[in-house]
Coordinates of C-alpha atoms in Angstrom, one line a residue:
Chain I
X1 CA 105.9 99.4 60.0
X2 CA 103.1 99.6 62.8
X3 CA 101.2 102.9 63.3
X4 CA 98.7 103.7 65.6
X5 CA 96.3 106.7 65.1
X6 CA 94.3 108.7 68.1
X7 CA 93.4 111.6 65.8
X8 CA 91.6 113.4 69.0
X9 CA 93.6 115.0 71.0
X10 CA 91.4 116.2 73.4
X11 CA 87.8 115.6 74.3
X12 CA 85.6 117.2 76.9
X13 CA 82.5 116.6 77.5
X14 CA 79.9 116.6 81.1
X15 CA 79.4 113.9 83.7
X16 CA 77.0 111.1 82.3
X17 CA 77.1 111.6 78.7
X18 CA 78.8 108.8 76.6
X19 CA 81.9 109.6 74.6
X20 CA 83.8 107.4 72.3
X21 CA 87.9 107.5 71.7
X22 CA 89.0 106.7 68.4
X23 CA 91.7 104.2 67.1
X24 CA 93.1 103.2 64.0
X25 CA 95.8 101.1 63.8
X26 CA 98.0 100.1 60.3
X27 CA 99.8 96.9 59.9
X28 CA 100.8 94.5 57.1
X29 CA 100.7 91.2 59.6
X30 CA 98.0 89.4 59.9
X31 CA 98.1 88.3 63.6
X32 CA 98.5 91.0 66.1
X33 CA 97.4 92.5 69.6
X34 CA 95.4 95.9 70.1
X35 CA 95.7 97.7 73.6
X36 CA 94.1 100.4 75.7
X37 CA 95.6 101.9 78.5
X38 CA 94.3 104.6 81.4
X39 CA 96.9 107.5 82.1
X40 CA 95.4 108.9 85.2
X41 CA 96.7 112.4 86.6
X42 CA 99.1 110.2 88.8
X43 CA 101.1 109.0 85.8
X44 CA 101.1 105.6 85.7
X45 CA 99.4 103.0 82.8
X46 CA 96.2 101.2 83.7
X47 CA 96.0 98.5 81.6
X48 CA 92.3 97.7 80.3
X49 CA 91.9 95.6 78.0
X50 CA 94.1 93.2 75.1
X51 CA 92.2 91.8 72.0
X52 CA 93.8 89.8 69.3
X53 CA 93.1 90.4 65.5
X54 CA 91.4 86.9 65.2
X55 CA 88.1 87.9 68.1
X56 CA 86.3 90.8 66.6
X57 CA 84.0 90.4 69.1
X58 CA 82.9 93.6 70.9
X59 CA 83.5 93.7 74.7
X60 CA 81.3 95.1 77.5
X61 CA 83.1 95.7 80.6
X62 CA 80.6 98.0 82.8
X63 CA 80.9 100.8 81.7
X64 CA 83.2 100.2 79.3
X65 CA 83.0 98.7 75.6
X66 CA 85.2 98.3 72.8
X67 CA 84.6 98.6 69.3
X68 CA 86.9 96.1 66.9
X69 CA 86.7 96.4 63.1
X70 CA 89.7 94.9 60.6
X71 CA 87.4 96.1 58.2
X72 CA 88.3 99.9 59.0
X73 CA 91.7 98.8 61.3
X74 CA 89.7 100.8 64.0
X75 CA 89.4 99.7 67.9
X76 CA 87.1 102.0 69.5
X77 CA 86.7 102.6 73.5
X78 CA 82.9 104.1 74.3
X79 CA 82.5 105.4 77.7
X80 CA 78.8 105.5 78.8
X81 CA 77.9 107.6 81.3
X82 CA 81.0 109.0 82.2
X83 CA 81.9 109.8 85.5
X84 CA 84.8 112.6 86.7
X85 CA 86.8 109.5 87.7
X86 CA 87.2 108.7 83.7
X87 CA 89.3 112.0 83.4
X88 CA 92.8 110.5 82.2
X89 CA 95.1 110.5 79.0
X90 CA 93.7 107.1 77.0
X91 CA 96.3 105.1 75.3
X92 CA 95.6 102.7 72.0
X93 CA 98.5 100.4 71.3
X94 CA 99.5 97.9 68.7
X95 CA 101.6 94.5 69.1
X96 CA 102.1 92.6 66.4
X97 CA 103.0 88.8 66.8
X98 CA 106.1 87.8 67.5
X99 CA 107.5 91.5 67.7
X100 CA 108.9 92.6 71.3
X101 CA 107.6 96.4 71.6
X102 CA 104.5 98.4 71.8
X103 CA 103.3 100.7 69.4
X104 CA 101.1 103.7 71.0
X105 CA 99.1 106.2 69.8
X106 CA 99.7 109.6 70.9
X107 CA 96.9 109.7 73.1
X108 CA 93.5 111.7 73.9
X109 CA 93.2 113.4 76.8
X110 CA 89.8 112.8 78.2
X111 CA 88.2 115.6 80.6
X112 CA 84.3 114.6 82.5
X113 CA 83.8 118.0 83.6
X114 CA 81.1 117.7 86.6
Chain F
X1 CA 98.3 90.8 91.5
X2 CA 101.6 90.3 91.3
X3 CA 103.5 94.2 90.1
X4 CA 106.1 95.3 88.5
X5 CA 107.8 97.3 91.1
X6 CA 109.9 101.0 90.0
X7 CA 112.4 102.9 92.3
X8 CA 112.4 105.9 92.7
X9 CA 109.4 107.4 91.7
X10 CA 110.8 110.6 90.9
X11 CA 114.4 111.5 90.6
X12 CA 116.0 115.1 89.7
X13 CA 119.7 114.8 88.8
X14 CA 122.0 117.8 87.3
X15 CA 122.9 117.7 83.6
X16 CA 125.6 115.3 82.7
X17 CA 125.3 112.8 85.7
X18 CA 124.8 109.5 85.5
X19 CA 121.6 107.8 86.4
X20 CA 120.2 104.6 87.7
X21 CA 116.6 103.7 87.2
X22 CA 115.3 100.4 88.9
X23 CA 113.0 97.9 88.3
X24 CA 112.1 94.9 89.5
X25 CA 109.9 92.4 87.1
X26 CA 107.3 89.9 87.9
X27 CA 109.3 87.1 89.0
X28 CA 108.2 84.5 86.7
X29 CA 108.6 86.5 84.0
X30 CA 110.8 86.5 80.7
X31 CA 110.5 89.5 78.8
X32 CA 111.6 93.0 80.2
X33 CA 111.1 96.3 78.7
X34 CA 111.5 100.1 79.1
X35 CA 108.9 102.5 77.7
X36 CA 110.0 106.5 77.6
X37 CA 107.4 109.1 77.7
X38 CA 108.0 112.8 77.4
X39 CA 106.0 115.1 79.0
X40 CA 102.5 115.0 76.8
X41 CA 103.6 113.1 74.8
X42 CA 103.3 109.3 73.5
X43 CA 105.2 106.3 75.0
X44 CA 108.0 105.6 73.4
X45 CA 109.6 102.0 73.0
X46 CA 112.9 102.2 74.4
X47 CA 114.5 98.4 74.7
X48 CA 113.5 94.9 75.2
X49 CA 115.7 92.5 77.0
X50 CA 115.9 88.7 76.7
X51 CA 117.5 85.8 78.4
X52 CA 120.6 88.4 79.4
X53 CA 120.9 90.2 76.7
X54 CA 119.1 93.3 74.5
X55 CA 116.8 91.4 72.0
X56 CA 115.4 94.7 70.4
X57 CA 116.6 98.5 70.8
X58 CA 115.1 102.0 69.7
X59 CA 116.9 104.5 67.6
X60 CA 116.6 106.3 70.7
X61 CA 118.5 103.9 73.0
X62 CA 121.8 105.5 71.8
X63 CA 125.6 104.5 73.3
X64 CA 124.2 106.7 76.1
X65 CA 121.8 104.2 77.7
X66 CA 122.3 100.7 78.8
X67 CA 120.2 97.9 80.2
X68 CA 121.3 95.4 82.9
X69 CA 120.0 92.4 85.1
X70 CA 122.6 92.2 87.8
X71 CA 120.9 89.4 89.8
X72 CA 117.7 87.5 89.6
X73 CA 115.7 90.2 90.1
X74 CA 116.4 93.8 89.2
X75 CA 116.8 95.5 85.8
X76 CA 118.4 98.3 85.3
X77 CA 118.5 101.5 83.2
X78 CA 121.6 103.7 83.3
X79 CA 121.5 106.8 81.4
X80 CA 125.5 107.4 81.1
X81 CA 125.8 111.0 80.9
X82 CA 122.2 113.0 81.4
X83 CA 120.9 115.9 79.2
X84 CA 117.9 118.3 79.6
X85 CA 116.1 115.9 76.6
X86 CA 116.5 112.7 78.9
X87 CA 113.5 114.5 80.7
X88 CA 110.6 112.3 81.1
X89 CA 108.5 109.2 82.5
X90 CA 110.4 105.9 82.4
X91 CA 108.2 103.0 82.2
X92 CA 109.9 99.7 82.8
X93 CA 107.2 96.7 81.4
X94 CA 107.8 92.6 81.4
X95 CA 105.5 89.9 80.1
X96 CA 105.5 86.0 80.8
X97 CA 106.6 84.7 77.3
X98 CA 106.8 85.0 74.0
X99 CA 103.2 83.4 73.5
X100 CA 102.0 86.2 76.1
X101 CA 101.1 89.1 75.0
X102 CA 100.2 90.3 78.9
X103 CA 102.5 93.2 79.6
X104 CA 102.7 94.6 82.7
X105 CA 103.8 98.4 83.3
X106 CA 105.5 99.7 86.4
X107 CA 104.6 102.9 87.8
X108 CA 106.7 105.0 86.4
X109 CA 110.1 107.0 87.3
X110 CA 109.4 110.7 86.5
X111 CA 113.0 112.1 85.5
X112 CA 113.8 115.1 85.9
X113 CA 117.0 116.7 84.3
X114 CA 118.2 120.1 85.6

């Protein structure tokens, strides 16, 4: 069976500093797909980025980066200089290959306090 | 960008009605899905749905819930007979293929069970 693992629940922190959102994912299958998604205060799932288990390349995307490592099963999200905008529930989620569903962490909510 | 589109947004129904959530998919797409979140809580895989038929269901998509494409377009949730614990944000998701692990989320129905 699949798990994913946000063990922070909550993390606060002030405008411009860098934070980082933990992820650690289990699964037996080799080939598989790791997710983040953005829960805003509106409710609905931003998707922001998809990496497969075979590119553990780590991503720059503005702002945004993303830390892959089989080696610990972890798929970190670093926020640098966060802005009040980055306030949302974050997401981590698991696919492996050939399997239908999504397998999400519980979440960490994420407040940039100004 | 092409979206998956959700009606209504929010609904409120009384305990032990039936109800309806829509979706309608990316057009080109294969796969369709609907995602179940409780309030602060994680998203929960509900079903997937295939070429017409359920390809993958949830121990919580009991006799109570049922999925349906009724033309070329929508899909369909029904929740048969609603309780207070069918409270929640229902996701409806599709992706391309089988090869594409690109999900696309909806915005969300927030139900609301009185």
């Amino acid at each position: 069976a699949q798990k994913v693992t946000q063990a922070q629940t909550e993390i606060s922190v002030v405008e411009k500093e860098d934070v980082t959102l933990d992820c650690v994912y289990e699964t037996r299958d080799t080939t598989y797909y790791l997710f983040w998604y953005k829960q805003p205060p509106s409710g609905e799932l931003v998707f922001l980025i998809r990496r497969n288990s075979f590119d553990e390349q780590n991503e720059i995307s503005g702002r945004y980066s993303w830390n892959f490592q089989k080696s610990t099963s972890s798929f970190n999200f670093t926020i640098t200089a966060s802005q009040v905008v980055d306030s949302a529930v974050y997401f981590c989620a698991l696919c492996i290959q050939g399997a239908q569903k999504l397998v999400f962490g519980q979440g960490t909510r994420l407040t940039i306090n100004p | 960008e092409p979206e998956v589109t959700q009606t209504p947004s929010h609904q409120v129904t009384q305990m032990g009605q039936e109800v309806i959530l829509r979706c309608v998919p990316i057009s080109n797409h294969l796969y369709f899905y609907w995602y179940r979140q409780i309030l602060g809580q994680k998203v929960e895989f509900l079903v997937s749905f295939y070429n017409n038929e359920i390809s993958e269901k949830s121990e919580i998509f009991d006799d109570q819930f049922s999925v349906e494409r009724p033309d070329g377009s929508n899909f369909t949730l029904k929740i048969r007979s609603t309780k207070l614990e069918d409270s929640a944000m229902y996701f409806c998701a599709s992706r391309k293929d089988r090869n594409n692990y690109g999900y696309t989320f909806g915005s969300g129905t927030r139900l609301t069970v009185v």
